[in-house]
Amino acid sequence: MTADAVDPCTLTPAHFDHVVRVTTRWSDNDMYGHLNNAVYYELFDSAINGWLITGAEVDVMALPELGVVAESGCRFFRELEYPHSLDVAVRVERLGRSSITYALGLFDGRSDELAALGHWVHVYIDRDSRVSVPIPSSVRELLESAVAAR
């Protein structure tokens, strides 16, 4: 079951493969007093790459393959603001030959209430030729193990 196939209001961090706790920063708030929309994307990007770096034990900057963002989006459900802790959750929705589709949840760390539901597609390309290539084996192993553990 994909995160999009259920009512988003029922999702909790337990529906995801990897969850990281973060703390908002003063500079994250915009002039309206809540987290700027761009911050949500920064949090998603950091959660995915942090998981790949620590979980797959790879230096994403040194791999001959690059995981580039081919598509992203976000549905916002409630405001978040500084100072609060948040849980950024990542789930593998689809694991292809050269692409990965992730669902991303941003939760209020005090209540596990979903604030935003994002999606992100990484496509792996060769660093030099920029041609699509298979997902690196260490990354694939990590993500396959997460899917298998469900």
PDB file of C-alpha atoms in Angstrom:
ATOM      1  CA  MET A   1       0.000   0.000   0.000  1.00  0.00           C
ATOM      2  CA  THR A   2       1.423   3.356  -1.002  1.00  0.00           C
ATOM      3  CA  ALA A   3       1.238   6.441   1.162  1.00  0.00           C
ATOM      4  CA  ASP A   4      -0.986   8.053  -1.501  1.00  0.00           C
ATOM      5  CA  ALA A   5      -3.460   5.137  -1.338  1.00  0.00           C
ATOM      6  CA  VAL A   6      -4.523   5.918   2.237  1.00  0.00           C
ATOM      7  CA  ASP A   7      -6.067   8.964   3.854  1.00  0.00           C
ATOM      8  CA  PRO A   8      -3.026  11.150   4.619  1.00  0.00           C
ATOM      9  CA  CYS A   9      -4.542  12.148   7.949  1.00  0.00           C
ATOM     10  CA  THR A  10      -4.130   8.547   9.151  1.00  0.00           C
ATOM     11  CA  LEU A  11      -0.401   8.342   8.389  1.00  0.00           C
ATOM     12  CA  THR A  12       2.066   8.232  11.266  1.00  0.00           C
ATOM     13  CA  PRO A  13       5.852   7.887  11.267  1.00  0.00           C
ATOM     14  CA  ALA A  14       5.333   4.119  11.682  1.00  0.00           C
ATOM     15  CA  HIS A  15       4.098   3.963   8.054  1.00  0.00           C
ATOM     16  CA  PHE A  16       7.570   4.910   6.801  1.00  0.00           C
ATOM     17  CA  ASP A  17      10.884   3.069   6.392  1.00  0.00           C
ATOM     18  CA  HIS A  18      13.187   5.666   7.930  1.00  0.00           C
ATOM     19  CA  VAL A  19      12.490   8.525  10.338  1.00  0.00           C
ATOM     20  CA  VAL A  20      14.858  11.244  11.486  1.00  0.00           C
ATOM     21  CA  ARG A  21      14.170  13.822  14.218  1.00  0.00           C
ATOM     22  CA  VAL A  22      15.167  17.395  13.403  1.00  0.00           C
ATOM     23  CA  THR A  23      14.781  20.733  15.120  1.00  0.00           C
ATOM     24  CA  THR A  24      13.542  23.795  13.318  1.00  0.00           C
ATOM     25  CA  ARG A  25      15.805  26.818  13.133  1.00  0.00           C
ATOM     26  CA  TRP A  26      15.029  30.487  13.633  1.00  0.00           C
ATOM     27  CA  SER A  27      15.812  31.156   9.969  1.00  0.00           C
ATOM     28  CA  ASP A  28      13.274  28.520   8.833  1.00  0.00           C
ATOM     29  CA  ASN A  29      10.321  30.805   9.593  1.00  0.00           C
ATOM     30  CA  ASP A  30       9.086  33.154   6.902  1.00  0.00           C
ATOM     31  CA  MET A  31       7.503  36.569   7.328  1.00  0.00           C
ATOM     32  CA  TYR A  32       4.161  34.904   8.156  1.00  0.00           C
ATOM     33  CA  GLY A  33       5.599  33.106  11.182  1.00  0.00           C
ATOM     34  CA  HIS A  34       5.637  29.557   9.823  1.00  0.00           C
ATOM     35  CA  LEU A  35       8.168  27.351   8.034  1.00  0.00           C
ATOM     36  CA  ASN A  36       8.829  28.528   4.532  1.00  0.00           C
ATOM     37  CA  ASN A  37       7.703  26.002   1.900  1.00  0.00           C
ATOM     38  CA  ALA A  38      11.262  25.656   0.596  1.00  0.00           C
ATOM     39  CA  VAL A  39      12.351  24.395   4.030  1.00  0.00           C
ATOM     40  CA  TYR A  40      10.082  21.355   3.628  1.00  0.00           C
ATOM     41  CA  TYR A  41      12.018  20.398   0.492  1.00  0.00           C
ATOM     42  CA  GLU A  42      15.352  20.938   2.258  1.00  0.00           C
ATOM     43  CA  LEU A  43      14.225  18.627   5.057  1.00  0.00           C
ATOM     44  CA  PHE A  44      13.088  15.959   2.567  1.00  0.00           C
ATOM     45  CA  ASP A  45      16.379  16.169   0.654  1.00  0.00           C
ATOM     46  CA  SER A  46      18.435  15.902   3.852  1.00  0.00           C
ATOM     47  CA  ALA A  47      16.415  12.941   5.163  1.00  0.00           C
ATOM     48  CA  ILE A  48      16.784  10.958   1.934  1.00  0.00           C
ATOM     49  CA  ASN A  49      20.479  11.669   1.467  1.00  0.00           C
ATOM     50  CA  GLY A  50      21.281  11.195   5.151  1.00  0.00           C
ATOM     51  CA  TRP A  51      19.627   7.766   5.032  1.00  0.00           C
ATOM     52  CA  LEU A  52      21.534   6.796   1.884  1.00  0.00           C
ATOM     53  CA  ILE A  53      24.864   8.025   3.272  1.00  0.00           C
ATOM     54  CA  THR A  54      24.563   6.346   6.669  1.00  0.00           C
ATOM     55  CA  GLY A  55      22.429   3.341   5.729  1.00  0.00           C
ATOM     56  CA  ALA A  56      24.216   2.368   2.520  1.00  0.00           C
ATOM     57  CA  GLU A  57      27.557   3.627   3.853  1.00  0.00           C
ATOM     58  CA  VAL A  58      28.334   5.486   0.642  1.00  0.00           C
ATOM     59  CA  ASP A  59      29.791   8.863  -0.123  1.00  0.00           C
ATOM     60  CA  VAL A  60      27.156  10.142  -2.538  1.00  0.00           C
ATOM     61  CA  MET A  61      29.582  12.813  -3.716  1.00  0.00           C
ATOM     62  CA  ALA A  62      32.163  10.196  -4.747  1.00  0.00           C
ATOM     63  CA  LEU A  63      29.911   7.661  -6.486  1.00  0.00           C
ATOM     64  CA  PRO A  64      30.276   7.425 -10.268  1.00  0.00           C
ATOM     65  CA  GLU A  65      26.461   7.626 -10.353  1.00  0.00           C
ATOM     66  CA  LEU A  66      24.447  10.666  -9.359  1.00  0.00           C
ATOM     67  CA  GLY A  67      20.944  10.512  -7.922  1.00  0.00           C
ATOM     68  CA  VAL A  68      19.240  13.543  -9.430  1.00  0.00           C
ATOM     69  CA  VAL A  69      15.747  14.747  -8.612  1.00  0.00           C
ATOM     70  CA  ALA A  70      13.520  14.208 -11.648  1.00  0.00           C
ATOM     71  CA  GLU A  71      10.246  15.029  -9.921  1.00  0.00           C
ATOM     72  CA  SER A  72       9.062  16.337  -6.573  1.00  0.00           C
ATOM     73  CA  GLY A  73       5.905  17.616  -4.975  1.00  0.00           C
ATOM     74  CA  CYS A  74       4.327  18.350  -1.624  1.00  0.00           C
ATOM     75  CA  ARG A  75       0.851  18.557  -0.136  1.00  0.00           C
ATOM     76  CA  PHE A  76       0.640  20.819   2.904  1.00  0.00           C
ATOM     77  CA  PHE A  77      -1.827  19.989   5.682  1.00  0.00           C
ATOM     78  CA  ARG A  78      -0.842  22.182   8.619  1.00  0.00           C
ATOM     79  CA  GLU A  79       1.604  24.893   9.547  1.00  0.00           C
ATOM     80  CA  LEU A  80       4.831  24.259  11.403  1.00  0.00           C
ATOM     81  CA  GLU A  81       7.045  26.834  13.029  1.00  0.00           C
ATOM     82  CA  TYR A  82      10.176  27.499  15.031  1.00  0.00           C
ATOM     83  CA  PRO A  83      10.964  26.329  17.701  1.00  0.00           C
ATOM     84  CA  HIS A  84       9.743  22.744  17.426  1.00  0.00           C
ATOM     85  CA  SER A  85      11.047  19.271  16.781  1.00  0.00           C
ATOM     86  CA  LEU A  86       9.864  17.505  13.654  1.00  0.00           C
ATOM     87  CA  ASP A  87      10.050  13.972  12.343  1.00  0.00           C
ATOM     88  CA  VAL A  88      10.986  13.641   8.693  1.00  0.00           C
ATOM     89  CA  ALA A  89       9.929  10.233   7.394  1.00  0.00           C
ATOM     90  CA  VAL A  90      10.972   8.452   4.193  1.00  0.00           C
ATOM     91  CA  ARG A  91       9.282   5.502   2.509  1.00  0.00           C
ATOM     92  CA  VAL A  92      10.282   3.683  -0.680  1.00  0.00           C
ATOM     93  CA  GLU A  93       7.206   3.630  -2.895  1.00  0.00           C
ATOM     94  CA  ARG A  94       8.775   2.247  -6.063  1.00  0.00           C
ATOM     95  CA  LEU A  95      12.201   0.829  -6.785  1.00  0.00           C
ATOM     96  CA  GLY A  96      12.926   0.690 -10.512  1.00  0.00           C
ATOM     97  CA  ARG A  97      16.050  -0.099 -12.519  1.00  0.00           C
ATOM     98  CA  SER A  98      17.413   3.439 -12.439  1.00  0.00           C
ATOM     99  CA  SER A  99      14.841   5.350 -10.380  1.00  0.00           C
ATOM    100  CA  ILE A 100      13.418   5.444  -6.876  1.00  0.00           C
ATOM    101  CA  THR A 101      10.127   7.006  -5.891  1.00  0.00           C
ATOM    102  CA  TYR A 102       9.899   8.080  -2.269  1.00  0.00           C
ATOM    103  CA  ALA A 103       6.969   9.192  -0.126  1.00  0.00           C
ATOM    104  CA  LEU A 104       7.970  11.718   2.514  1.00  0.00           C
ATOM    105  CA  GLY A 105       6.102  12.657   5.641  1.00  0.00           C
ATOM    106  CA  LEU A 106       6.761  15.690   7.785  1.00  0.00           C
ATOM    107  CA  PHE A 107       5.299  15.261  11.262  1.00  0.00           C
ATOM    108  CA  ASP A 108       4.963  17.521  14.258  1.00  0.00           C
ATOM    109  CA  GLY A 109       7.348  15.844  16.723  1.00  0.00           C
ATOM    110  CA  ARG A 110       5.028  16.622  19.620  1.00  0.00           C
ATOM    111  CA  SER A 111       1.953  14.868  18.247  1.00  0.00           C
ATOM    112  CA  ASP A 112       2.896  12.700  15.243  1.00  0.00           C
ATOM    113  CA  GLU A 113       0.364  14.745  13.273  1.00  0.00           C
ATOM    114  CA  LEU A 114       1.110  14.850   9.538  1.00  0.00           C
ATOM    115  CA  ALA A 115       1.939  18.368   8.412  1.00  0.00           C
ATOM    116  CA  ALA A 116       3.004  17.585   4.843  1.00  0.00           C
ATOM    117  CA  LEU A 117       3.169  14.650   2.454  1.00  0.00           C
ATOM    118  CA  GLY A 118       5.758  14.824  -0.273  1.00  0.00           C
ATOM    119  CA  HIS A 119       6.967  12.703  -3.130  1.00  0.00           C
ATOM    120  CA  TRP A 120      10.407  12.633  -4.657  1.00  0.00           C
ATOM    121  CA  VAL A 121      11.838  10.735  -7.613  1.00  0.00           C
ATOM    122  CA  HIS A 122      15.570  10.122  -7.863  1.00  0.00           C
ATOM    123  CA  VAL A 123      16.924   8.984 -11.215  1.00  0.00           C
ATOM    124  CA  TYR A 124      20.487   7.707 -11.295  1.00  0.00           C
ATOM    125  CA  ILE A 125      22.706   8.961 -14.079  1.00  0.00           C
ATOM    126  CA  ASP A 126      26.364   8.525 -14.958  1.00  0.00           C
ATOM    127  CA  ARG A 127      28.364  11.412 -13.504  1.00  0.00           C
ATOM    128  CA  ASP A 128      30.202  12.084 -16.775  1.00  0.00           C
ATOM    129  CA  SER A 129      27.869  11.092 -19.625  1.00  0.00           C
ATOM    130  CA  ARG A 130      24.631  12.063 -17.808  1.00  0.00           C
ATOM    131  CA  VAL A 131      22.991   8.915 -19.203  1.00  0.00           C
ATOM    132  CA  SER A 132      20.586   6.886 -17.051  1.00  0.00           C
ATOM    133  CA  VAL A 133      22.278   4.005 -15.203  1.00  0.00           C
ATOM    134  CA  PRO A 134      21.173   1.322 -12.723  1.00  0.00           C
ATOM    135  CA  ILE A 135      20.791   2.291  -9.073  1.00  0.00           C
ATOM    136  CA  PRO A 136      24.138   1.664  -7.298  1.00  0.00           C
ATOM    137  CA  SER A 137      24.141  -1.774  -5.654  1.00  0.00           C
ATOM    138  CA  SER A 138      24.767  -0.456  -2.115  1.00  0.00           C
ATOM    139  CA  VAL A 139      21.803   1.919  -2.410  1.00  0.00           C
ATOM    140  CA  ARG A 140      19.594  -0.794  -3.916  1.00  0.00           C
ATOM    141  CA  GLU A 141      20.475  -3.230  -1.106  1.00  0.00           C
ATOM    142  CA  LEU A 142      19.524  -0.669   1.562  1.00  0.00           C
ATOM    143  CA  LEU A 143      16.212   0.174  -0.064  1.00  0.00           C
ATOM    144  CA  GLU A 144      15.322  -3.445  -0.843  1.00  0.00           C
ATOM    145  CA  SER A 145      15.949  -4.352   2.806  1.00  0.00           C
ATOM    146  CA  ALA A 146      13.631  -1.530   3.919  1.00  0.00           C
ATOM    147  CA  VAL A 147      10.870  -2.735   1.587  1.00  0.00           C
ATOM    148  CA  ALA A 148      11.371  -6.356   2.681  1.00  0.00           C
ATOM    149  CA  ALA A 149      11.127  -5.401   6.372  1.00  0.00           C
ATOM    150  CA  ARG A 150       7.530  -4.156   5.993  1.00  0.00           C
TER     151      ARG A 150
END
